[in-house]
PDB file of C-alpha atoms and ligand atoms in Angstrom:
ATOM      1  CA  MET E   1      18.857   9.704   0.982  1.00 33.00           C
ATOM      2  CA  VAL E   2      20.935   6.469   1.315  1.00 33.00           C
ATOM      3  CA  GLY E   3      23.281   8.230   3.917  1.00 35.00           C
ATOM      4  CA  ALA E   4      20.157   9.066   5.995  1.00 35.00           C
ATOM      5  CA  TYR E   5      18.874   5.411   5.662  1.00 34.00           C
ATOM      6  CA  VAL E   6      22.069   3.943   6.920  1.00 34.00           C
ATOM      7  CA  SER E   7      22.290   6.300   9.739  1.00 35.00           C
ATOM      8  CA  MET E   8      18.627   5.458  10.715  1.00 39.00           C
ATOM      9  CA  ARG E   9      19.549   1.741  10.540  1.00 41.00           C
ATOM     10  CA  ALA E  10      22.600   2.373  12.795  1.00 37.00           C
ATOM     11  CA  SER E  11      20.417   4.145  15.457  1.00 41.00           C
ATOM     12  CA  CYS E  12      17.730   1.301  15.340  1.00 48.00           C
ATOM     13  CA  ARG E  13      18.679  -1.583  17.705  1.00 50.00           C
ATOM     14  CA  THR E  14      17.401  -4.890  16.561  1.00 55.00           C
ATOM     15  CA  GLY E  15      16.490  -8.230  18.322  1.00 68.00           C
ATOM     16  CA  GLU E  16      15.142  -6.337  21.278  1.00 79.00           C
ATOM     17  CA  ALA E  17      11.298  -5.658  21.847  1.00 85.00           C
ATOM     18  CA  MET E  18      10.615  -1.946  22.386  1.00 93.00           C
ATOM     19  CA  THR E  19       7.544   0.184  22.259  1.00 96.00           C
ATOM     20  CA  ILE E  20       7.368   1.692  18.729  1.00 96.00           C
ATOM     21  CA  ASN E  21       4.922   4.612  18.117  1.00 96.00           C
ATOM     22  CA  PHE E  22       3.705   5.712  14.659  1.00 97.00           C
ATOM     23  CA  LYS E  23       0.942   7.321  12.845  1.00 98.00           C
ATOM     24  CA  ILE E  24      -1.463   5.206  10.813  1.00 98.00           C
ATOM     25  CA  ASN E  25      -4.632   6.066   8.996  1.00 98.00           C
ATOM     26  CA  GLY E  26      -5.021   9.300  10.933  1.00 97.00           C
ATOM     27  CA  SER E  27      -4.494   8.105  14.440  1.00 97.00           C
ATOM     28  CA  ARG E  28      -1.454   7.158  16.720  1.00 97.00           C
ATOM     29  CA  GLN E  29      -0.653   3.564  17.515  1.00 97.00           C
ATOM     30  CA  SER E  30       2.020   2.163  19.625  1.00 96.00           C
ATOM     31  CA  VAL E  31       2.978  -1.630  19.625  1.00 97.00           C
ATOM     32  CA  PRO E  32       5.642  -3.718  21.196  1.00 96.00           C
ATOM     33  CA  ALA E  33       7.918  -4.953  18.558  1.00 96.00           C
ATOM     34  CA  GLU E  34      11.597  -5.399  17.578  1.00 96.00           C
ATOM     35  CA  ALA E  35      12.860  -2.590  15.446  1.00 96.00           C
ATOM     36  CA  ASP E  36      13.478  -4.864  12.496  1.00 96.00           C
ATOM     37  CA  THR E  37       9.968  -6.353  12.422  1.00 97.00           C
ATOM     38  CA  PRO E  38       8.557  -5.932   8.990  1.00 98.00           C
ATOM     39  CA  LEU E  39       5.734  -3.349   8.923  1.00 98.00           C
ATOM     40  CA  LEU E  40       3.446  -5.924   7.154  1.00 98.00           C
ATOM     41  CA  TYR E  41       3.602  -8.302  10.260  1.00 98.00           C
ATOM     42  CA  VAL E  42       2.685  -5.385  12.599  1.00 98.00           C
ATOM     43  CA  LEU E  43      -0.292  -4.393  10.421  1.00 98.00           C
ATOM     44  CA  ARG E  44      -1.630  -7.911  10.275  1.00 98.00           C
ATOM     45  CA  ASN E  45      -0.637  -9.330  13.592  1.00 98.00           C
ATOM     46  CA  ASP E  46      -0.872  -6.565  15.861  1.00 97.00           C
ATOM     47  CA  LEU E  47      -3.494  -4.133  14.389  1.00 98.00           C
ATOM     48  CA  ALA E  48      -5.738  -6.653  12.625  1.00 98.00           C
ATOM     49  CA  LEU E  49      -5.368  -4.544   9.399  1.00 98.00           C
ATOM     50  CA  ASN E  50      -5.514  -7.485   6.902  1.00 98.00           C
ATOM     51  CA  GLY E  51      -5.878  -5.544   3.603  1.00 98.00           C
ATOM     52  CA  ALA E  52      -2.093  -5.744   2.950  1.00 98.00           C
ATOM     53  CA  LYS E  53      -1.194  -9.250   1.928  1.00 98.00           C
ATOM     54  CA  PHE E  54       1.908 -11.425   2.349  1.00 98.00           C
ATOM     55  CA  GLY E  55       2.873 -12.593  -1.202  1.00 98.00           C
ATOM     56  CA  CYS E  56       6.546 -13.000  -1.738  1.00 98.00           C
ATOM     57  CA  GLY E  57       8.177 -11.289   1.365  1.00 98.00           C
ATOM     58  CA  LEU E  58      10.844 -10.138  -0.988  1.00 98.00           C
ATOM     59  CA  ALA E  59       9.552  -6.810  -2.345  1.00 98.00           C
ATOM     60  CA  GLN E  60       8.831  -8.525  -5.647  1.00 98.00           C
ATOM     61  CA  CYS E  61       5.053  -8.899  -5.944  1.00 98.00           C
ATOM     62  CA  GLY E  62       3.413  -5.696  -4.521  1.00 98.00           C
ATOM     63  CA  ALA E  63       0.720  -7.506  -2.567  1.00 98.00           C
ATOM     64  CA  CYS E  64       1.844  -5.823   0.708  1.00 98.00           C
ATOM     65  CA  THR E  65       1.874  -2.182  -0.489  1.00 98.00           C
ATOM     66  CA  VAL E  66       0.933   0.599   1.767  1.00 98.00           C
ATOM     67  CA  LEU E  67       1.660   4.360   1.551  1.00 98.00           C
ATOM     68  CA  LEU E  68       4.119   6.021   3.714  1.00 98.00           C
ATOM     69  CA  ASP E  69       3.867   9.716   3.524  1.00 98.00           C
ATOM     70  CA  GLY E  70       1.844   9.147   0.432  1.00 98.00           C
ATOM     71  CA  ARG E  71       4.379   7.101  -1.443  1.00 98.00           C
ATOM     72  CA  ALA E  72       3.931   3.389  -2.160  1.00 98.00           C
ATOM     73  CA  VAL E  73       6.168   1.189  -0.318  1.00 98.00           C
ATOM     74  CA  ARG E  74       6.422  -2.658   0.296  1.00 98.00           C
ATOM     75  CA  SER E  75       5.646  -3.185   3.857  1.00 98.00           C
ATOM     76  CA  CYS E  76       7.145  -6.666   3.817  1.00 98.00           C
ATOM     77  CA  VAL E  77      10.553  -5.122   3.701  1.00 98.00           C
ATOM     78  CA  THR E  78       9.878  -1.932   5.558  1.00 98.00           C
ATOM     79  CA  GLU E  79      11.251  -2.299   9.038  1.00 98.00           C
ATOM     80  CA  ILE E  80       8.914  -0.791  11.703  1.00 97.00           C
ATOM     81  CA  GLY E  81      11.677   0.670  13.559  1.00 96.00           C
ATOM     82  CA  LEU E  82      12.631   3.116  10.609  1.00 96.00           C
ATOM     83  CA  ILE E  83       8.952   4.516  10.168  1.00 96.00           C
ATOM     84  CA  GLY E  84       9.731   7.414  12.466  1.00 95.00           C
ATOM     85  CA  ASP E  85       7.326  10.384  12.048  1.00 95.00           C
ATOM     86  CA  ALA E  86       6.128   9.250   8.531  1.00 97.00           C
ATOM     87  CA  GLU E  87       2.310   8.585   8.202  1.00 98.00           C
ATOM     88  CA  ILE E  88       1.377   5.050   7.166  1.00 98.00           C
ATOM     89  CA  THR E  89      -1.926   4.649   5.063  1.00 98.00           C
ATOM     90  CA  THR E  90      -3.269   1.176   4.571  1.00 98.00           C
ATOM     91  CA  ILE E  91      -6.175   0.412   2.307  1.00 98.00           C
ATOM     92  CA  GLU E  92      -8.411   0.491   5.435  1.00 97.00           C
ATOM     93  CA  GLY E  93      -7.612   4.231   5.657  1.00 97.00           C
ATOM     94  CA  LEU E  94      -8.734   4.871   2.059  1.00 97.00           C
ATOM     95  CA  GLY E  95     -12.388   4.421   2.295  1.00 94.00           C
ATOM     96  CA  THR E  96     -15.221   2.381   3.923  1.00 92.00           C
ATOM     97  CA  VAL E  97     -17.825  -0.183   2.820  1.00 91.00           C
ATOM     98  CA  ASP E  98     -20.291   2.735   2.826  1.00 95.00           C
ATOM     99  CA  LYS E  99     -17.983   5.361   1.376  1.00 96.00           C
ATOM    100  CA  PRO E 100     -15.455   3.705  -0.716  1.00 97.00           C
ATOM    101  CA  HIS E 101     -12.617   5.790  -2.247  1.00 98.00           C
ATOM    102  CA  PRO E 102     -13.010   6.380  -5.920  1.00 98.00           C
ATOM    103  CA  LEU E 103     -10.409   3.834  -6.793  1.00 98.00           C
ATOM    104  CA  GLN E 104     -12.105   1.293  -4.685  1.00 98.00           C
ATOM    105  CA  ARG E 105     -15.504   2.139  -6.383  1.00 98.00           C
ATOM    106  CA  ALA E 106     -13.786   1.817  -9.739  1.00 98.00           C
ATOM    107  CA  PHE E 107     -12.371  -1.521  -8.941  1.00 98.00           C
ATOM    108  CA  ILE E 108     -15.772  -2.851  -7.966  1.00 97.00           C
ATOM    109  CA  ASP E 109     -17.415  -1.275 -11.042  1.00 98.00           C
ATOM    110  CA  GLU E 110     -14.948  -2.866 -13.343  1.00 98.00           C
ATOM    111  CA  GLN E 111     -15.125  -6.115 -11.475  1.00 97.00           C
ATOM    112  CA  ALA E 112     -11.361  -6.040 -11.578  1.00 98.00           C
ATOM    113  CA  ALA E 113     -10.503  -8.656  -9.023  1.00 96.00           C
ATOM    114  CA  GLN E 114     -10.844 -12.473  -9.314  1.00 97.00           C
ATOM    115  CA  CYS E 115      -9.117 -13.996  -6.169  1.00 98.00           C
ATOM    116  CA  GLY E 116      -8.502 -10.325  -5.013  1.00 97.00           C
ATOM    117  CA  TYR E 117      -5.019 -11.180  -3.455  1.00 98.00           C
ATOM    118  CA  CYS E 118      -3.248  -8.595  -5.517  1.00 98.00           C
ATOM    119  CA  ILE E 119      -5.911  -5.898  -5.369  1.00 98.00           C
ATOM    120  CA  ASN E 120      -4.664  -4.154  -2.252  1.00 98.00           C
ATOM    121  CA  GLY E 121      -1.281  -3.548  -3.820  1.00 98.00           C
ATOM    122  CA  MET E 122      -2.840  -2.475  -7.122  1.00 98.00           C
ATOM    123  CA  ILE E 123      -5.082   0.089  -5.421  1.00 98.00           C
ATOM    124  CA  MET E 124      -2.322   1.426  -3.067  1.00 98.00           C
ATOM    125  CA  THR E 125       0.143   1.658  -5.972  1.00 98.00           C
ATOM    126  CA  ALA E 126      -2.489   3.441  -8.148  1.00 98.00           C
ATOM    127  CA  LYS E 127      -3.271   5.946  -5.246  1.00 98.00           C
ATOM    128  CA  ASP E 128       0.271   7.006  -5.385  1.00 98.00           C
ATOM    129  CA  LEU E 129       0.197   7.320  -9.170  1.00 98.00           C
ATOM    130  CA  LEU E 130      -3.092   9.396  -9.087  1.00 98.00           C
ATOM    131  CA  ASP E 131      -1.692  11.644  -6.413  1.00 98.00           C
ATOM    132  CA  GLN E 132       1.431  12.269  -8.612  1.00 98.00           C
ATOM    133  CA  ASN E 133      -0.298  12.240 -11.968  1.00 98.00           C
ATOM    134  CA  PRO E 134      -4.122  12.854 -11.743  1.00 98.00           C
ATOM    135  CA  HIS E 135      -4.591  12.156 -15.520  1.00 97.00           C
ATOM    136  CA  PRO E 136      -2.374   9.306 -16.405  1.00 98.00           C
ATOM    137  CA  THR E 137      -2.389   7.592 -19.851  1.00 98.00           C
ATOM    138  CA  ALA E 138      -3.072   3.847 -20.063  1.00 98.00           C
ATOM    139  CA  ALA E 139       0.773   3.389 -20.881  1.00 98.00           C
ATOM    140  CA  GLU E 140       1.407   5.273 -17.650  1.00 98.00           C
ATOM    141  CA  VAL E 141      -0.949   3.147 -15.511  1.00 98.00           C
ATOM    142  CA  ARG E 142       0.621  -0.102 -16.982  1.00 98.00           C
ATOM    143  CA  GLU E 143       4.186   1.277 -16.337  1.00 98.00           C
ATOM    144  CA  ALA E 144       3.156   2.301 -12.752  1.00 98.00           C
ATOM    145  CA  LEU E 145       1.674  -1.086 -12.114  1.00 98.00           C
ATOM    146  CA  ALA E 146       4.290  -3.120 -13.875  1.00 97.00           C
ATOM    147  CA  GLN E 147       5.839  -4.457 -10.669  1.00 97.00           C
ATOM    148  CA  ASN E 148       2.591  -5.448  -9.110  1.00 98.00           C
ATOM    149  CA  LEU E 149       1.882  -9.154 -10.053  1.00 98.00           C
ATOM    150  CA  CYS E 150      -1.593 -10.450 -10.660  1.00 98.00           C
ATOM    151  CA  ARG E 151      -1.650 -14.362 -10.879  1.00 96.00           C
ATOM    152  CA  CYS E 152      -5.286 -14.282 -12.257  1.00 97.00           C
ATOM    153  CA  GLY E 153      -4.502 -12.287 -15.128  1.00 94.00           C
ATOM    154  CA  THR E 154      -6.920  -9.373 -14.709  1.00 95.00           C
ATOM    155  CA  HIS E 155      -4.520  -6.667 -15.683  1.00 95.00           C
ATOM    156  CA  SER E 156      -6.769  -5.210 -18.386  1.00 97.00           C
ATOM    157  CA  ARG E 157      -9.545  -4.656 -15.819  1.00 98.00           C
ATOM    158  CA  ILE E 158      -7.324  -3.319 -13.297  1.00 98.00           C
ATOM    159  CA  ILE E 159      -5.916  -0.724 -15.853  1.00 98.00           C
ATOM    160  CA  ARG E 160      -9.540   0.157 -16.902  1.00 98.00           C
ATOM    161  CA  ALA E 161     -10.375   0.599 -13.172  1.00 98.00           C
ATOM    162  CA  VAL E 162      -7.604   2.918 -12.576  1.00 98.00           C
ATOM    163  CA  LEU E 163      -8.416   5.055 -15.553  1.00 98.00           C
ATOM    164  CA  ARG E 164     -12.166   5.146 -14.627  1.00 98.00           C
ATOM    165  CA  ALA E 165     -11.065   6.325 -11.144  1.00 98.00           C
ATOM    166  CA  ALA E 166      -8.895   9.034 -12.623  1.00 98.00           C
ATOM    167  CA  GLN E 167     -11.933  10.104 -14.797  1.00 97.00           C
ATOM    168  CA  ASN E 168     -14.211  10.187 -11.910  1.00 96.00           C
ATOM    169  CA  MET E 169     -11.820  12.047  -9.495  1.00 94.00           C
ATOM    170  CA  GLY E 170     -11.418  14.604 -12.167  1.00 87.00           C
ATOM    171  CA  LYS E 171     -15.193  15.293 -12.097  1.00 68.00           C
ATOM    172  CA  THR E 172     -15.401  16.134  -8.279  1.00 47.00           C
TER     173      THR E 172
HETATM  174  S1  LIG T   1       4.745  -9.619  -0.092  1.00 79.95           S
HETATM  175 FE1  LIG T   1       5.686  -7.669  -0.233  1.00 79.95          FE
HETATM  176  S2  LIG T   1       6.270  -7.403  -2.291  1.00 79.95           S
HETATM  177 FE2  LIG T   1       5.414  -9.436  -2.123  1.00 79.95          FE
HETATM  178  S1  LIG T   2      -7.033 -11.068  -8.833  1.00 79.95           S
HETATM  179 FE1  LIG T   2      -6.003 -12.771  -8.209  1.00 79.95          FE
HETATM  180  S2  LIG T   2      -3.881 -12.217  -7.962  1.00 79.95           S
HETATM  181 FE2  LIG T   2      -4.840 -10.525  -8.837  1.00 79.95          FE
END
């Protein structure tokens, strides 16, 4: 795995703008970018997908989390040139205002956001969790979200929202 990453890095030239093609939220996109541009910058600056947030830029807060082939990654440290054929899913790809994803619905129902800055990362990390483990315990939700920071301190509502979503998704 590490070897594959190193070889991908070696094959990616940096410091030189190129056209980068990738799959995102069910469609294909291409943007001119240097290969080492953080995915988060491409999402926000080139595609106007502003759900993922810039918090620390150091993979430490989780505000920028997106899914890469279904697994949660920190887009602030994911180089666009290394995406390859992996499919990116952002929170904009989960649901719509009219038809929110059950996780989005549960976060609304539990009023889990105060400022809302962390919520993208919480929901995308929780999506990865529920895809892997559809019926997590509260302890498992806490563990999955332990590296996602919420400065407003709404953790207990966030955990309740994820458990509610799991319960609702189990009914459908
Ligand atoms: S902005 Fe990416 S983890 Fe904090
Ligand atoms: S709701 Fe404000 S950082 Fe979490």
